[in-house]
């Protein structure tokens, strides 16, 4: 069983940056692909980005390409989401997730964090 805890959310102005962190406990972190998802009010949860177990492969939604960067540190059992050039439409609850690669990018990871709120203001 893997427990995931996100941190780093908050309020930021449009055009600004924010870095989210996700700390894992339990399980074998280095064997899991990791991902970030988000859910805005009234919308379904959507895939944002994912990284393979060794960090060699990443995949991102078109809406965040060139602005968001996912990374991981297996020694620290953590995954990060660097968000730059934030837009109003990036406002959402951001969730960390873990699982096999196909499950994470397919939107059905095995484990979810509790989420952290990111609010982008004008």
PDB file of C-alpha atoms in Angstrom:
ATOM      1  CA  UNK A   1       0.000   0.000   0.000  1.00  0.00           C
ATOM      2  CA  UNK A   2       1.329   3.415  -0.977  1.00  0.00           C
ATOM      3  CA  UNK A   3       0.390   6.627   0.761  1.00  0.00           C
ATOM      4  CA  UNK A   4       0.843   9.893  -1.123  1.00  0.00           C
ATOM      5  CA  UNK A   5       0.846  13.353   0.431  1.00  0.00           C
ATOM      6  CA  UNK A   6       0.916  16.487  -1.705  1.00  0.00           C
ATOM      7  CA  UNK A   7       2.155  19.890  -0.611  1.00  0.00           C
ATOM      8  CA  UNK A   8       3.052  23.239  -2.107  1.00  0.00           C
ATOM      9  CA  UNK A   9      -0.312  24.423  -3.323  1.00  0.00           C
ATOM     10  CA  UNK A  10      -1.490  27.966  -2.798  1.00  0.00           C
ATOM     11  CA  UNK A  11      -2.469  31.253  -4.383  1.00  0.00           C
ATOM     12  CA  UNK A  12      -0.361  32.679  -7.188  1.00  0.00           C
ATOM     13  CA  UNK A  13      -0.818  35.430  -9.750  1.00  0.00           C
ATOM     14  CA  UNK A  14      -1.183  34.641 -13.408  1.00  0.00           C
ATOM     15  CA  UNK A  15       2.219  34.318 -15.023  1.00  0.00           C
ATOM     16  CA  UNK A  16       3.780  33.168 -11.789  1.00  0.00           C
ATOM     17  CA  UNK A  17       5.258  29.856 -10.725  1.00  0.00           C
ATOM     18  CA  UNK A  18       4.536  27.226  -8.133  1.00  0.00           C
ATOM     19  CA  UNK A  19       6.177  23.933  -7.245  1.00  0.00           C
ATOM     20  CA  UNK A  20       4.174  21.015  -5.942  1.00  0.00           C
ATOM     21  CA  UNK A  21       5.682  18.115  -4.069  1.00  0.00           C
ATOM     22  CA  UNK A  22       4.366  14.642  -3.404  1.00  0.00           C
ATOM     23  CA  UNK A  23       5.924  12.447  -0.735  1.00  0.00           C
ATOM     24  CA  UNK A  24       5.318   8.709  -0.807  1.00  0.00           C
ATOM     25  CA  UNK A  25       5.448   6.152   1.962  1.00  0.00           C
ATOM     26  CA  UNK A  26       4.880   2.418   1.922  1.00  0.00           C
ATOM     27  CA  UNK A  27       5.405   0.262  -1.134  1.00  0.00           C
ATOM     28  CA  UNK A  28       8.418   0.462  -3.411  1.00  0.00           C
ATOM     29  CA  UNK A  29       8.382   4.004  -4.763  1.00  0.00           C
ATOM     30  CA  UNK A  30      11.041   3.415  -7.397  1.00  0.00           C
ATOM     31  CA  UNK A  31       8.944   0.735  -9.063  1.00  0.00           C
ATOM     32  CA  UNK A  32       5.991   3.025  -9.746  1.00  0.00           C
ATOM     33  CA  UNK A  33       5.297   5.483 -12.469  1.00  0.00           C
ATOM     34  CA  UNK A  34       4.034   8.730 -10.988  1.00  0.00           C
ATOM     35  CA  UNK A  35       1.586  11.260 -12.268  1.00  0.00           C
ATOM     36  CA  UNK A  36      -0.224  14.488 -11.563  1.00  0.00           C
ATOM     37  CA  UNK A  37      -3.890  15.056 -12.219  1.00  0.00           C
ATOM     38  CA  UNK A  38      -6.140  18.020 -11.569  1.00  0.00           C
ATOM     39  CA  UNK A  39      -9.801  18.740 -11.078  1.00  0.00           C
ATOM     40  CA  UNK A  40     -11.372  22.149 -11.472  1.00  0.00           C
ATOM     41  CA  UNK A  41     -14.820  22.938 -10.028  1.00  0.00           C
ATOM     42  CA  UNK A  42     -17.536  21.418 -12.174  1.00  0.00           C
ATOM     43  CA  UNK A  43     -15.043  19.482 -14.262  1.00  0.00           C
ATOM     44  CA  UNK A  44     -13.882  15.907 -14.297  1.00  0.00           C
ATOM     45  CA  UNK A  45     -10.444  15.003 -13.039  1.00  0.00           C
ATOM     46  CA  UNK A  46      -7.945  15.237 -15.884  1.00  0.00           C
ATOM     47  CA  UNK A  47      -4.468  13.960 -16.583  1.00  0.00           C
ATOM     48  CA  UNK A  48      -1.699  16.549 -16.362  1.00  0.00           C
ATOM     49  CA  UNK A  49       1.623  14.764 -16.602  1.00  0.00           C
ATOM     50  CA  UNK A  50       3.427  11.513 -15.768  1.00  0.00           C
ATOM     51  CA  UNK A  51       6.949  10.211 -15.305  1.00  0.00           C
ATOM     52  CA  UNK A  52       8.242   6.668 -15.591  1.00  0.00           C
ATOM     53  CA  UNK A  53       9.790   4.791 -12.686  1.00  0.00           C
ATOM     54  CA  UNK A  54      13.334   5.702 -13.748  1.00  0.00           C
ATOM     55  CA  UNK A  55      12.527   9.245 -14.842  1.00  0.00           C
ATOM     56  CA  UNK A  56      13.540   8.612 -18.446  1.00  0.00           C
ATOM     57  CA  UNK A  57      10.077   8.980 -19.932  1.00  0.00           C
ATOM     58  CA  UNK A  58       7.534  11.715 -19.394  1.00  0.00           C
ATOM     59  CA  UNK A  59       4.184  12.517 -20.932  1.00  0.00           C
ATOM     60  CA  UNK A  60       2.152  15.694 -20.571  1.00  0.00           C
ATOM     61  CA  UNK A  61      -1.201  17.019 -21.589  1.00  0.00           C
ATOM     62  CA  UNK A  62      -1.084  19.511 -24.456  1.00  0.00           C
ATOM     63  CA  UNK A  63      -2.497  22.209 -22.185  1.00  0.00           C
ATOM     64  CA  UNK A  64       0.610  22.217 -19.978  1.00  0.00           C
ATOM     65  CA  UNK A  65       3.406  21.337 -22.401  1.00  0.00           C
ATOM     66  CA  UNK A  66       6.223  23.845 -22.213  1.00  0.00           C
ATOM     67  CA  UNK A  67       4.953  25.234 -18.891  1.00  0.00           C
ATOM     68  CA  UNK A  68       4.854  22.316 -16.432  1.00  0.00           C
ATOM     69  CA  UNK A  69       7.738  19.971 -15.650  1.00  0.00           C
ATOM     70  CA  UNK A  70       7.510  16.732 -13.714  1.00  0.00           C
ATOM     71  CA  UNK A  71      10.513  15.243 -11.950  1.00  0.00           C
ATOM     72  CA  UNK A  72      11.227  12.657  -9.295  1.00  0.00           C
ATOM     73  CA  UNK A  73      13.799  11.742  -6.691  1.00  0.00           C
ATOM     74  CA  UNK A  74      13.634   8.052  -5.900  1.00  0.00           C
ATOM     75  CA  UNK A  75      16.026   8.406  -2.983  1.00  0.00           C
ATOM     76  CA  UNK A  76      13.616  10.870  -1.370  1.00  0.00           C
ATOM     77  CA  UNK A  77      10.522   8.968  -2.511  1.00  0.00           C
ATOM     78  CA  UNK A  78       9.166  12.164  -3.958  1.00  0.00           C
ATOM     79  CA  UNK A  79       7.775  13.527  -7.180  1.00  0.00           C
ATOM     80  CA  UNK A  80       7.556  17.184  -8.100  1.00  0.00           C
ATOM     81  CA  UNK A  81       5.566  19.390 -10.420  1.00  0.00           C
ATOM     82  CA  UNK A  82       7.154  22.671 -11.433  1.00  0.00           C
ATOM     83  CA  UNK A  83       4.459  24.946 -12.814  1.00  0.00           C
ATOM     84  CA  UNK A  84       5.531  28.064 -14.703  1.00  0.00           C
ATOM     85  CA  UNK A  85       3.626  30.685 -16.664  1.00  0.00           C
ATOM     86  CA  UNK A  86       0.499  29.813 -14.741  1.00  0.00           C
ATOM     87  CA  UNK A  87      -2.849  30.711 -16.239  1.00  0.00           C
ATOM     88  CA  UNK A  88      -6.254  31.288 -14.677  1.00  0.00           C
ATOM     89  CA  UNK A  89      -7.433  28.001 -16.168  1.00  0.00           C
ATOM     90  CA  UNK A  90      -4.775  26.108 -14.207  1.00  0.00           C
ATOM     91  CA  UNK A  91      -6.815  26.698 -11.056  1.00  0.00           C
ATOM     92  CA  UNK A  92      -7.748  23.275  -9.674  1.00  0.00           C
ATOM     93  CA  UNK A  93      -7.099  20.709  -6.995  1.00  0.00           C
ATOM     94  CA  UNK A  94      -3.948  18.864  -7.996  1.00  0.00           C
ATOM     95  CA  UNK A  95      -3.582  15.185  -7.191  1.00  0.00           C
ATOM     96  CA  UNK A  96      -0.514  12.999  -7.092  1.00  0.00           C
ATOM     97  CA  UNK A  97      -0.927   9.417  -8.297  1.00  0.00           C
ATOM     98  CA  UNK A  98       1.077   6.210  -8.559  1.00  0.00           C
ATOM     99  CA  UNK A  99       0.845   2.975 -10.508  1.00  0.00           C
ATOM    100  CA  UNK A 100       1.978   1.234 -13.660  1.00  0.00           C
ATOM    101  CA  UNK A 101       2.746   3.458 -16.625  1.00  0.00           C
ATOM    102  CA  UNK A 102      -0.305   2.518 -18.689  1.00  0.00           C
ATOM    103  CA  UNK A 103      -2.599   2.920 -15.709  1.00  0.00           C
ATOM    104  CA  UNK A 104      -1.239   6.332 -14.773  1.00  0.00           C
ATOM    105  CA  UNK A 105      -1.361   7.814 -18.276  1.00  0.00           C
ATOM    106  CA  UNK A 106      -4.683   6.094 -18.826  1.00  0.00           C
ATOM    107  CA  UNK A 107      -6.191   7.854 -15.847  1.00  0.00           C
ATOM    108  CA  UNK A 108      -6.642   4.846 -13.599  1.00  0.00           C
ATOM    109  CA  UNK A 109      -3.661   4.816 -11.237  1.00  0.00           C
ATOM    110  CA  UNK A 110      -3.558   2.479  -8.286  1.00  0.00           C
ATOM    111  CA  UNK A 111      -3.000   5.128  -5.647  1.00  0.00           C
ATOM    112  CA  UNK A 112      -4.108   8.731  -5.140  1.00  0.00           C
ATOM    113  CA  UNK A 113      -3.083  11.524  -2.842  1.00  0.00           C
ATOM    114  CA  UNK A 114      -5.609  13.728  -1.092  1.00  0.00           C
ATOM    115  CA  UNK A 115      -4.970  16.732  -3.326  1.00  0.00           C
ATOM    116  CA  UNK A 116      -3.682  20.260  -2.920  1.00  0.00           C
ATOM    117  CA  UNK A 117      -5.429  23.427  -4.069  1.00  0.00           C
ATOM    118  CA  UNK A 118      -3.797  25.677  -6.647  1.00  0.00           C
ATOM    119  CA  UNK A 119      -5.498  28.999  -7.306  1.00  0.00           C
ATOM    120  CA  UNK A 120      -4.285  31.344 -10.022  1.00  0.00           C
ATOM    121  CA  UNK A 121      -5.517  34.926  -9.732  1.00  0.00           C
ATOM    122  CA  UNK A 122      -5.541  37.760 -12.250  1.00  0.00           C
TER     123      UNK A 122
END
